Amino acid sequence: AQTVTQSQPEMSVQEAETVTLSCTYDTSESDYYLFWYKQPPSRQMILVIRQEAYKQQNATENRFSVNFQKAAKSFSLKISDSQLGDAAMYFCAYRSAFAGNMLTFGGGTRLMVKP
Amino acid sequence: DAGVIQSPRHEVTEMGQEVTLRCKPISGHDYLFWYRQTMMRGLELLIYFNNNVPIDDSGMPEDRFSAKMPNASFSTLKIQPSEPRDSAVYFCASSFSTKNTEAFFGQGTRLTVV
């Protein structure tokens, strides 16, 4: 079974600064997908960014980018120019390419943004 | 499309009562998932359906939990009888079967069993 670990229960960042959230995973599969979801206080789960394991290039979505290290099984999220609206819980998630479309989530990191 | 729609948003019930949570997936999606979120266990998969057929219910905690998907546009998660430890946020999500597509989540149902 796959496991996803987020070792930082809480992080804080100054507005306009950059922060990196860590995620590691354990799998024996060669093909899979990785996701970062954001959960603001409204509870809604919002996809931030996704990465296909077969792609070497790191995914980027505006201020959000990932550092995907397949050999190290690491998938960190970098948020540049942090904004107050970035404050939320962030969940890293794994999805196998072989067995259904279900997600395995990490425990989450609460990000606080200081004005 | 309005997205994944869950009802109710909040439910407070007494221990021993039956609780039914409802979900309408995004039209055309052929996967439907039920997740539970608690402080202690985080987000965990309870059950998922593919083309209305339950594929994996190994995450369903006990026989008190059951889920159905009678058609492509509706699913229910039932707890009978409910217990205080069932208090959690229950999410429904749906997706296409295409591998590189994302899952879309509903806004969740916060269940409190007193």
PDB file of C-alpha atoms in Angstrom:
ATOM      1  CA  ALA A   1       0.000   0.000   0.000  1.00  0.00           C
ATOM      2  CA  GLN A   2       1.113   3.512  -0.711  1.00  0.00           C
ATOM      3  CA  THR A   3       1.716   6.017   2.045  1.00  0.00           C
ATOM      4  CA  VAL A   4       2.068   9.788   1.907  1.00  0.00           C
ATOM      5  CA  THR A   5       3.838  11.762   4.620  1.00  0.00           C
ATOM      6  CA  GLN A   6       3.775  15.478   5.276  1.00  0.00           C
ATOM      7  CA  SER A   7       6.256  16.149   8.026  1.00  0.00           C
ATOM      8  CA  GLN A   8       5.299  19.772   8.702  1.00  0.00           C
ATOM      9  CA  PRO A   9       2.000  20.051  10.601  1.00  0.00           C
ATOM     10  CA  GLU A  10       2.224  23.861  10.460  1.00  0.00           C
ATOM     11  CA  MET A  11       4.137  26.435   8.486  1.00  0.00           C
ATOM     12  CA  SER A  12       4.038  30.196   8.427  1.00  0.00           C
ATOM     13  CA  VAL A  13       5.220  32.692   5.850  1.00  0.00           C
ATOM     14  CA  GLN A  14       5.325  36.428   5.556  1.00  0.00           C
ATOM     15  CA  GLU A  15       3.124  37.920   2.887  1.00  0.00           C
ATOM     16  CA  ALA A  16       5.003  38.242  -0.436  1.00  0.00           C
ATOM     17  CA  GLU A  17       7.650  35.749   0.664  1.00  0.00           C
ATOM     18  CA  THR A  18       8.212  32.195  -0.579  1.00  0.00           C
ATOM     19  CA  VAL A  19       7.427  29.013   1.324  1.00  0.00           C
ATOM     20  CA  THR A  20       7.991  25.339   0.572  1.00  0.00           C
ATOM     21  CA  LEU A  21       5.787  22.546   1.867  1.00  0.00           C
ATOM     22  CA  SER A  22       7.278  19.056   2.018  1.00  0.00           C
ATOM     23  CA  CYS A  23       5.784  15.739   0.986  1.00  0.00           C
ATOM     24  CA  THR A  24       7.275  12.276   0.693  1.00  0.00           C
ATOM     25  CA  TYR A  25       5.594   9.116  -0.447  1.00  0.00           C
ATOM     26  CA  ASP A  26       6.274   5.438  -0.538  1.00  0.00           C
ATOM     27  CA  THR A  27       5.353   3.256  -3.492  1.00  0.00           C
ATOM     28  CA  SER A  28       6.696   0.366  -5.498  1.00  0.00           C
ATOM     29  CA  GLU A  29       4.873   1.488  -8.626  1.00  0.00           C
ATOM     30  CA  SER A  30       6.594   3.162 -11.541  1.00  0.00           C
ATOM     31  CA  ASP A  31       3.647   5.137 -12.868  1.00  0.00           C
ATOM     32  CA  TYR A  32       1.472   7.361 -10.728  1.00  0.00           C
ATOM     33  CA  TYR A  33       0.182  10.880 -10.230  1.00  0.00           C
ATOM     34  CA  LEU A  34       0.805  13.347  -7.453  1.00  0.00           C
ATOM     35  CA  PHE A  35      -1.394  16.233  -6.403  1.00  0.00           C
ATOM     36  CA  TRP A  36      -1.488  19.147  -4.035  1.00  0.00           C
ATOM     37  CA  TYR A  37      -4.926  20.130  -2.773  1.00  0.00           C
ATOM     38  CA  LYS A  38      -5.773  23.267  -0.816  1.00  0.00           C
ATOM     39  CA  GLN A  39      -8.490  23.277   1.832  1.00  0.00           C
ATOM     40  CA  PRO A  40      -9.431  26.777   3.046  1.00  0.00           C
ATOM     41  CA  PRO A  41     -11.714  27.308   6.052  1.00  0.00           C
ATOM     42  CA  SER A  42     -14.704  26.891   3.739  1.00  0.00           C
ATOM     43  CA  ARG A  43     -13.769  23.173   3.674  1.00  0.00           C
ATOM     44  CA  GLN A  44     -13.760  22.999  -0.112  1.00  0.00           C
ATOM     45  CA  MET A  45     -10.954  20.828  -1.518  1.00  0.00           C
ATOM     46  CA  ILE A  46      -9.323  22.707  -4.378  1.00  0.00           C
ATOM     47  CA  LEU A  47      -6.725  21.251  -6.713  1.00  0.00           C
ATOM     48  CA  VAL A  48      -3.588  23.393  -6.737  1.00  0.00           C
ATOM     49  CA  ILE A  49      -1.262  21.449  -8.989  1.00  0.00           C
ATOM     50  CA  ARG A  50      -0.653  17.973 -10.349  1.00  0.00           C
ATOM     51  CA  GLN A  51       2.397  16.036 -11.541  1.00  0.00           C
ATOM     52  CA  GLU A  52       2.606  12.940 -13.704  1.00  0.00           C
ATOM     53  CA  ALA A  53       5.405  10.656 -12.537  1.00  0.00           C
ATOM     54  CA  TYR A  54       6.557   9.943 -16.092  1.00  0.00           C
ATOM     55  CA  LYS A  55       7.228  13.627 -16.689  1.00  0.00           C
ATOM     56  CA  GLN A  56      10.628  14.868 -15.583  1.00  0.00           C
ATOM     57  CA  GLN A  57       9.669  18.500 -15.872  1.00  0.00           C
ATOM     58  CA  ASN A  58       8.314  20.019 -12.691  1.00  0.00           C
ATOM     59  CA  ALA A  59       4.742  21.287 -12.920  1.00  0.00           C
ATOM     60  CA  THR A  60       4.040  24.997 -12.525  1.00  0.00           C
ATOM     61  CA  GLU A  61       0.783  26.876 -12.078  1.00  0.00           C
ATOM     62  CA  ASN A  62       1.288  30.615 -11.718  1.00  0.00           C
ATOM     63  CA  ARG A  63       2.775  31.182  -8.229  1.00  0.00           C
ATOM     64  CA  PHE A  64       2.736  27.475  -7.424  1.00  0.00           C
ATOM     65  CA  SER A  65       5.421  25.049  -8.497  1.00  0.00           C
ATOM     66  CA  VAL A  66       6.619  21.645  -7.417  1.00  0.00           C
ATOM     67  CA  ASN A  67       9.992  20.025  -6.943  1.00  0.00           C
ATOM     68  CA  PHE A  68       9.455  16.416  -7.976  1.00  0.00           C
ATOM     69  CA  GLN A  69      12.303  14.081  -7.107  1.00  0.00           C
ATOM     70  CA  LYS A  70      11.187  10.642  -8.267  1.00  0.00           C
ATOM     71  CA  ALA A  71      14.192   8.705  -6.998  1.00  0.00           C
ATOM     72  CA  ALA A  72      13.882  10.295  -3.591  1.00  0.00           C
ATOM     73  CA  LYS A  73      10.064   9.962  -3.664  1.00  0.00           C
ATOM     74  CA  SER A  74       9.720  13.595  -2.768  1.00  0.00           C
ATOM     75  CA  PHE A  75       7.126  16.085  -4.007  1.00  0.00           C
ATOM     76  CA  SER A  76       7.375  19.524  -2.433  1.00  0.00           C
ATOM     77  CA  LEU A  77       5.180  22.532  -3.174  1.00  0.00           C
ATOM     78  CA  LYS A  78       6.650  26.000  -3.491  1.00  0.00           C
ATOM     79  CA  ILE A  79       4.415  29.018  -3.142  1.00  0.00           C
ATOM     80  CA  SER A  80       5.963  32.245  -4.378  1.00  0.00           C
ATOM     81  CA  ASP A  81       4.788  35.747  -3.511  1.00  0.00           C
ATOM     82  CA  SER A  82       2.537  34.384  -0.770  1.00  0.00           C
ATOM     83  CA  GLN A  83      -0.830  36.043  -0.384  1.00  0.00           C
ATOM     84  CA  LEU A  84      -3.239  36.171   2.530  1.00  0.00           C
ATOM     85  CA  GLY A  85      -5.630  34.007   0.528  1.00  0.00           C
ATOM     86  CA  ASP A  86      -3.064  31.212   0.454  1.00  0.00           C
ATOM     87  CA  ALA A  87      -3.698  30.525   4.135  1.00  0.00           C
ATOM     88  CA  ALA A  88      -5.228  27.056   4.281  1.00  0.00           C
ATOM     89  CA  MET A  89      -4.572  23.386   4.880  1.00  0.00           C
ATOM     90  CA  TYR A  90      -2.529  21.823   2.099  1.00  0.00           C
ATOM     91  CA  PHE A  91      -2.739  18.134   1.328  1.00  0.00           C
ATOM     92  CA  CYS A  92      -0.370  16.100  -0.770  1.00  0.00           C
ATOM     93  CA  ALA A  93      -2.014  13.141  -2.507  1.00  0.00           C
ATOM     94  CA  TYR A  94      -0.953  10.073  -4.483  1.00  0.00           C
ATOM     95  CA  ARG A  95      -2.882   8.245  -7.143  1.00  0.00           C
ATOM     96  CA  SER A  96      -1.824   5.019  -8.767  1.00  0.00           C
ATOM     97  CA  ALA A  97      -1.932   4.741 -12.559  1.00  0.00           C
ATOM     98  CA  PHE A  98      -2.945   1.099 -12.257  1.00  0.00           C
ATOM     99  CA  ALA A  99      -5.616   0.631  -9.620  1.00  0.00           C
ATOM    100  CA  GLY A 100      -8.645   2.866  -9.746  1.00  0.00           C
ATOM    101  CA  ASN A 101      -8.607   6.623  -9.378  1.00  0.00           C
ATOM    102  CA  MET A 102      -8.649   6.878  -5.613  1.00  0.00           C
ATOM    103  CA  LEU A 103      -6.363   9.248  -3.744  1.00  0.00           C
ATOM    104  CA  THR A 104      -4.138   8.540  -0.773  1.00  0.00           C
ATOM    105  CA  PHE A 105      -3.633  11.707   1.244  1.00  0.00           C
ATOM    106  CA  GLY A 106      -0.927  12.949   3.534  1.00  0.00           C
ATOM    107  CA  GLY A 107      -1.809  14.327   6.940  1.00  0.00           C
ATOM    108  CA  GLY A 108      -1.799  17.926   5.763  1.00  0.00           C
ATOM    109  CA  THR A 109       0.151  21.102   6.502  1.00  0.00           C
ATOM    110  CA  ARG A 110      -1.539  24.175   7.885  1.00  0.00           C
ATOM    111  CA  LEU A 111      -0.119  27.277   6.221  1.00  0.00           C
ATOM    112  CA  MET A 112      -0.439  30.627   7.939  1.00  0.00           C
ATOM    113  CA  VAL A 113       0.329  33.832   6.073  1.00  0.00           C
ATOM    114  CA  LYS A 114       1.382  36.837   8.115  1.00  0.00           C
ATOM    115  CA  PRO A 115       0.540  40.312   6.822  1.00  0.00           C
TER     116      PRO A 115
ATOM    117  CA  ASP B   1     -21.935  22.161 -14.296  1.00  0.00           C
ATOM    118  CA  ALA B   2     -22.554  23.002 -10.638  1.00  0.00           C
ATOM    119  CA  GLY B   3     -19.845  20.684  -9.408  1.00  0.00           C
ATOM    120  CA  VAL B   4     -20.272  17.853  -6.940  1.00  0.00           C
ATOM    121  CA  ILE B   5     -23.270  18.548  -4.755  1.00  0.00           C
ATOM    122  CA  GLN B   6     -23.568  17.121  -1.265  1.00  0.00           C
ATOM    123  CA  SER B   7     -26.426  17.397   1.163  1.00  0.00           C
ATOM    124  CA  PRO B   8     -26.881  18.249   3.895  1.00  0.00           C
ATOM    125  CA  ARG B   9     -23.930  20.538   4.632  1.00  0.00           C
ATOM    126  CA  HIS B  10     -24.357  20.018   8.347  1.00  0.00           C
ATOM    127  CA  GLU B  11     -26.081  17.246  10.236  1.00  0.00           C
ATOM    128  CA  VAL B  12     -26.499  16.896  13.975  1.00  0.00           C
ATOM    129  CA  THR B  13     -28.053  13.704  15.191  1.00  0.00           C
ATOM    130  CA  GLU B  14     -28.398  11.677  18.331  1.00  0.00           C
ATOM    131  CA  MET B  15     -26.513   8.502  18.926  1.00  0.00           C
ATOM    132  CA  GLY B  16     -28.395   5.510  17.596  1.00  0.00           C
ATOM    133  CA  GLN B  17     -30.178   7.401  14.855  1.00  0.00           C
ATOM    134  CA  GLU B  18     -29.859   6.635  11.163  1.00  0.00           C
ATOM    135  CA  VAL B  19     -28.001   9.178   9.081  1.00  0.00           C
ATOM    136  CA  THR B  20     -28.073   9.434   5.291  1.00  0.00           C
ATOM    137  CA  LEU B  21     -25.626  11.591   3.369  1.00  0.00           C
ATOM    138  CA  ARG B  22     -26.289  12.372  -0.271  1.00  0.00           C
ATOM    139  CA  CYS B  23     -24.134  13.129  -3.267  1.00  0.00           C
ATOM    140  CA  LYS B  24     -24.722  14.174  -6.850  1.00  0.00           C
ATOM    141  CA  PRO B  25     -21.539  13.765  -8.913  1.00  0.00           C
ATOM    142  CA  ILE B  26     -20.556  15.842 -11.897  1.00  0.00           C
ATOM    143  CA  SER B  27     -22.443  14.719 -14.966  1.00  0.00           C
ATOM    144  CA  GLY B  28     -20.421  12.313 -17.084  1.00  0.00           C
ATOM    145  CA  HIS B  29     -17.978  11.319 -14.368  1.00  0.00           C
ATOM    146  CA  ASP B  30     -17.759   7.566 -13.996  1.00  0.00           C
ATOM    147  CA  TYR B  31     -15.905   7.392 -10.685  1.00  0.00           C
ATOM    148  CA  LEU B  32     -17.433   8.360  -7.363  1.00  0.00           C
ATOM    149  CA  PHE B  33     -15.611   8.371  -4.034  1.00  0.00           C
ATOM    150  CA  TRP B  34     -16.612   8.792  -0.422  1.00  0.00           C
ATOM    151  CA  TYR B  35     -13.913  10.111   1.926  1.00  0.00           C
ATOM    152  CA  ARG B  36     -14.008  10.859   5.633  1.00  0.00           C
ATOM    153  CA  GLN B  37     -11.942  13.561   7.305  1.00  0.00           C
ATOM    154  CA  THR B  38     -11.146  13.559  11.019  1.00  0.00           C
ATOM    155  CA  MET B  39      -8.463  15.216  13.080  1.00  0.00           C
ATOM    156  CA  MET B  40      -7.098  11.877  14.199  1.00  0.00           C
ATOM    157  CA  ARG B  41      -7.086   9.985  10.902  1.00  0.00           C
ATOM    158  CA  GLY B  42      -6.979  12.731   8.299  1.00  0.00           C
ATOM    159  CA  LEU B  43      -8.604  12.055   4.933  1.00  0.00           C
ATOM    160  CA  GLU B  44      -9.378   8.418   4.327  1.00  0.00           C
ATOM    161  CA  LEU B  45     -11.163   6.645   1.523  1.00  0.00           C
ATOM    162  CA  LEU B  46     -14.286   4.804   2.590  1.00  0.00           C
ATOM    163  CA  ILE B  47     -15.566   3.392  -0.706  1.00  0.00           C
ATOM    164  CA  TYR B  48     -15.532   4.098  -4.395  1.00  0.00           C
ATOM    165  CA  PHE B  49     -17.734   3.266  -7.358  1.00  0.00           C
ATOM    166  CA  ASN B  50     -16.984   2.877 -11.042  1.00  0.00           C
ATOM    167  CA  ASN B  51     -19.960   3.081 -13.382  1.00  0.00           C
ATOM    168  CA  ASN B  52     -22.275   2.783 -10.358  1.00  0.00           C
ATOM    169  CA  VAL B  53     -20.656  -0.468  -9.198  1.00  0.00           C
ATOM    170  CA  PRO B  54     -18.859  -0.556  -5.817  1.00  0.00           C
ATOM    171  CA  ILE B  55     -15.249  -1.462  -6.489  1.00  0.00           C
ATOM    172  CA  ASP B  56     -13.512  -1.199  -3.138  1.00  0.00           C
ATOM    173  CA  ASP B  57     -15.273  -0.829   0.209  1.00  0.00           C
ATOM    174  CA  SER B  58     -12.354  -1.910   2.352  1.00  0.00           C
ATOM    175  CA  GLY B  59     -12.266   1.517   3.962  1.00  0.00           C
ATOM    176  CA  MET B  60     -15.777   1.277   5.327  1.00  0.00           C
ATOM    177  CA  PRO B  61     -15.173   1.105   9.069  1.00  0.00           C
ATOM    178  CA  GLU B  62     -17.984  -1.203  10.131  1.00  0.00           C
ATOM    179  CA  ASP B  63     -21.185  -2.862   9.037  1.00  0.00           C
ATOM    180  CA  ARG B  64     -23.004   0.180  10.342  1.00  0.00           C
ATOM    181  CA  PHE B  65     -21.809   1.966   7.212  1.00  0.00           C
ATOM    182  CA  SER B  66     -23.304   1.305   3.802  1.00  0.00           C
ATOM    183  CA  ALA B  67     -23.190   3.093   0.471  1.00  0.00           C
ATOM    184  CA  LYS B  68     -25.238   2.841  -2.664  1.00  0.00           C
ATOM    185  CA  MET B  69     -25.190   4.307  -6.121  1.00  0.00           C
ATOM    186  CA  PRO B  70     -28.517   3.505  -7.753  1.00  0.00           C
ATOM    187  CA  ASN B  71     -27.732   5.553 -10.854  1.00  0.00           C
ATOM    188  CA  ALA B  72     -25.000   7.673 -12.377  1.00  0.00           C
ATOM    189  CA  SER B  73     -26.260  10.879 -10.791  1.00  0.00           C
ATOM    190  CA  PHE B  74     -26.839   9.913  -7.186  1.00  0.00           C
ATOM    191  CA  SER B  75     -25.122   8.183  -4.299  1.00  0.00           C
ATOM    192  CA  THR B  76     -25.850   7.792  -0.607  1.00  0.00           C
ATOM    193  CA  LEU B  77     -23.763   6.969   2.429  1.00  0.00           C
ATOM    194  CA  LYS B  78     -25.785   5.628   5.324  1.00  0.00           C
ATOM    195  CA  ILE B  79     -24.786   5.120   8.928  1.00  0.00           C
ATOM    196  CA  GLN B  80     -27.125   3.019  11.051  1.00  0.00           C
ATOM    197  CA  PRO B  81     -26.948   3.255  14.000  1.00  0.00           C
ATOM    198  CA  SER B  82     -24.755   6.318  14.335  1.00  0.00           C
ATOM    199  CA  GLU B  83     -22.213   6.707  17.146  1.00  0.00           C
ATOM    200  CA  PRO B  84     -20.325   9.763  18.470  1.00  0.00           C
ATOM    201  CA  ARG B  85     -17.076   8.466  16.938  1.00  0.00           C
ATOM    202  CA  ASP B  86     -18.669   8.804  13.498  1.00  0.00           C
ATOM    203  CA  SER B  87     -18.511  12.578  13.891  1.00  0.00           C
ATOM    204  CA  ALA B  88     -16.436  13.838  10.973  1.00  0.00           C
ATOM    205  CA  VAL B  89     -16.608  15.638   7.664  1.00  0.00           C
ATOM    206  CA  TYR B  90     -17.687  13.338   4.857  1.00  0.00           C
ATOM    207  CA  PHE B  91     -16.644  14.244   1.335  1.00  0.00           C
ATOM    208  CA  CYS B  92     -17.958  12.962  -1.934  1.00  0.00           C
ATOM    209  CA  ALA B  93     -15.758  13.312  -5.017  1.00  0.00           C
ATOM    210  CA  SER B  94     -16.077  12.334  -8.655  1.00  0.00           C
ATOM    211  CA  SER B  95     -13.808  12.031 -11.658  1.00  0.00           C
ATOM    212  CA  PHE B  96     -13.484  10.705 -15.162  1.00  0.00           C
ATOM    213  CA  SER B  97     -11.748   7.386 -15.572  1.00  0.00           C
ATOM    214  CA  THR B  98      -9.018   9.015 -17.676  1.00  0.00           C
ATOM    215  CA  LYS B  99      -5.878   8.640 -15.627  1.00  0.00           C
ATOM    216  CA  ASN B 100      -4.545  12.159 -15.703  1.00  0.00           C
ATOM    217  CA  THR B 101      -7.750  13.878 -14.658  1.00  0.00           C
ATOM    218  CA  GLU B 102      -8.383  15.335 -11.251  1.00  0.00           C
ATOM    219  CA  ALA B 103     -11.020  14.438  -8.710  1.00  0.00           C
ATOM    220  CA  PHE B 104     -13.559  17.134  -7.923  1.00  0.00           C
ATOM    221  CA  PHE B 105     -14.816  17.332  -4.381  1.00  0.00           C
ATOM    222  CA  GLY B 106     -18.114  18.406  -2.936  1.00  0.00           C
ATOM    223  CA  GLN B 107     -18.198  20.817  -0.028  1.00  0.00           C
ATOM    224  CA  GLY B 108     -18.561  18.014   2.444  1.00  0.00           C
ATOM    225  CA  THR B 109     -21.101  17.172   5.119  1.00  0.00           C
ATOM    226  CA  ARG B 110     -20.114  17.898   8.693  1.00  0.00           C
ATOM    227  CA  LEU B 111     -21.707  15.191  10.812  1.00  0.00           C
ATOM    228  CA  THR B 112     -21.985  15.563  14.561  1.00  0.00           C
ATOM    229  CA  VAL B 113     -23.359  12.665  16.570  1.00  0.00           C
ATOM    230  CA  VAL B 114     -24.232  13.582  20.138  1.00  0.00           C
TER     231      VAL B 114
END
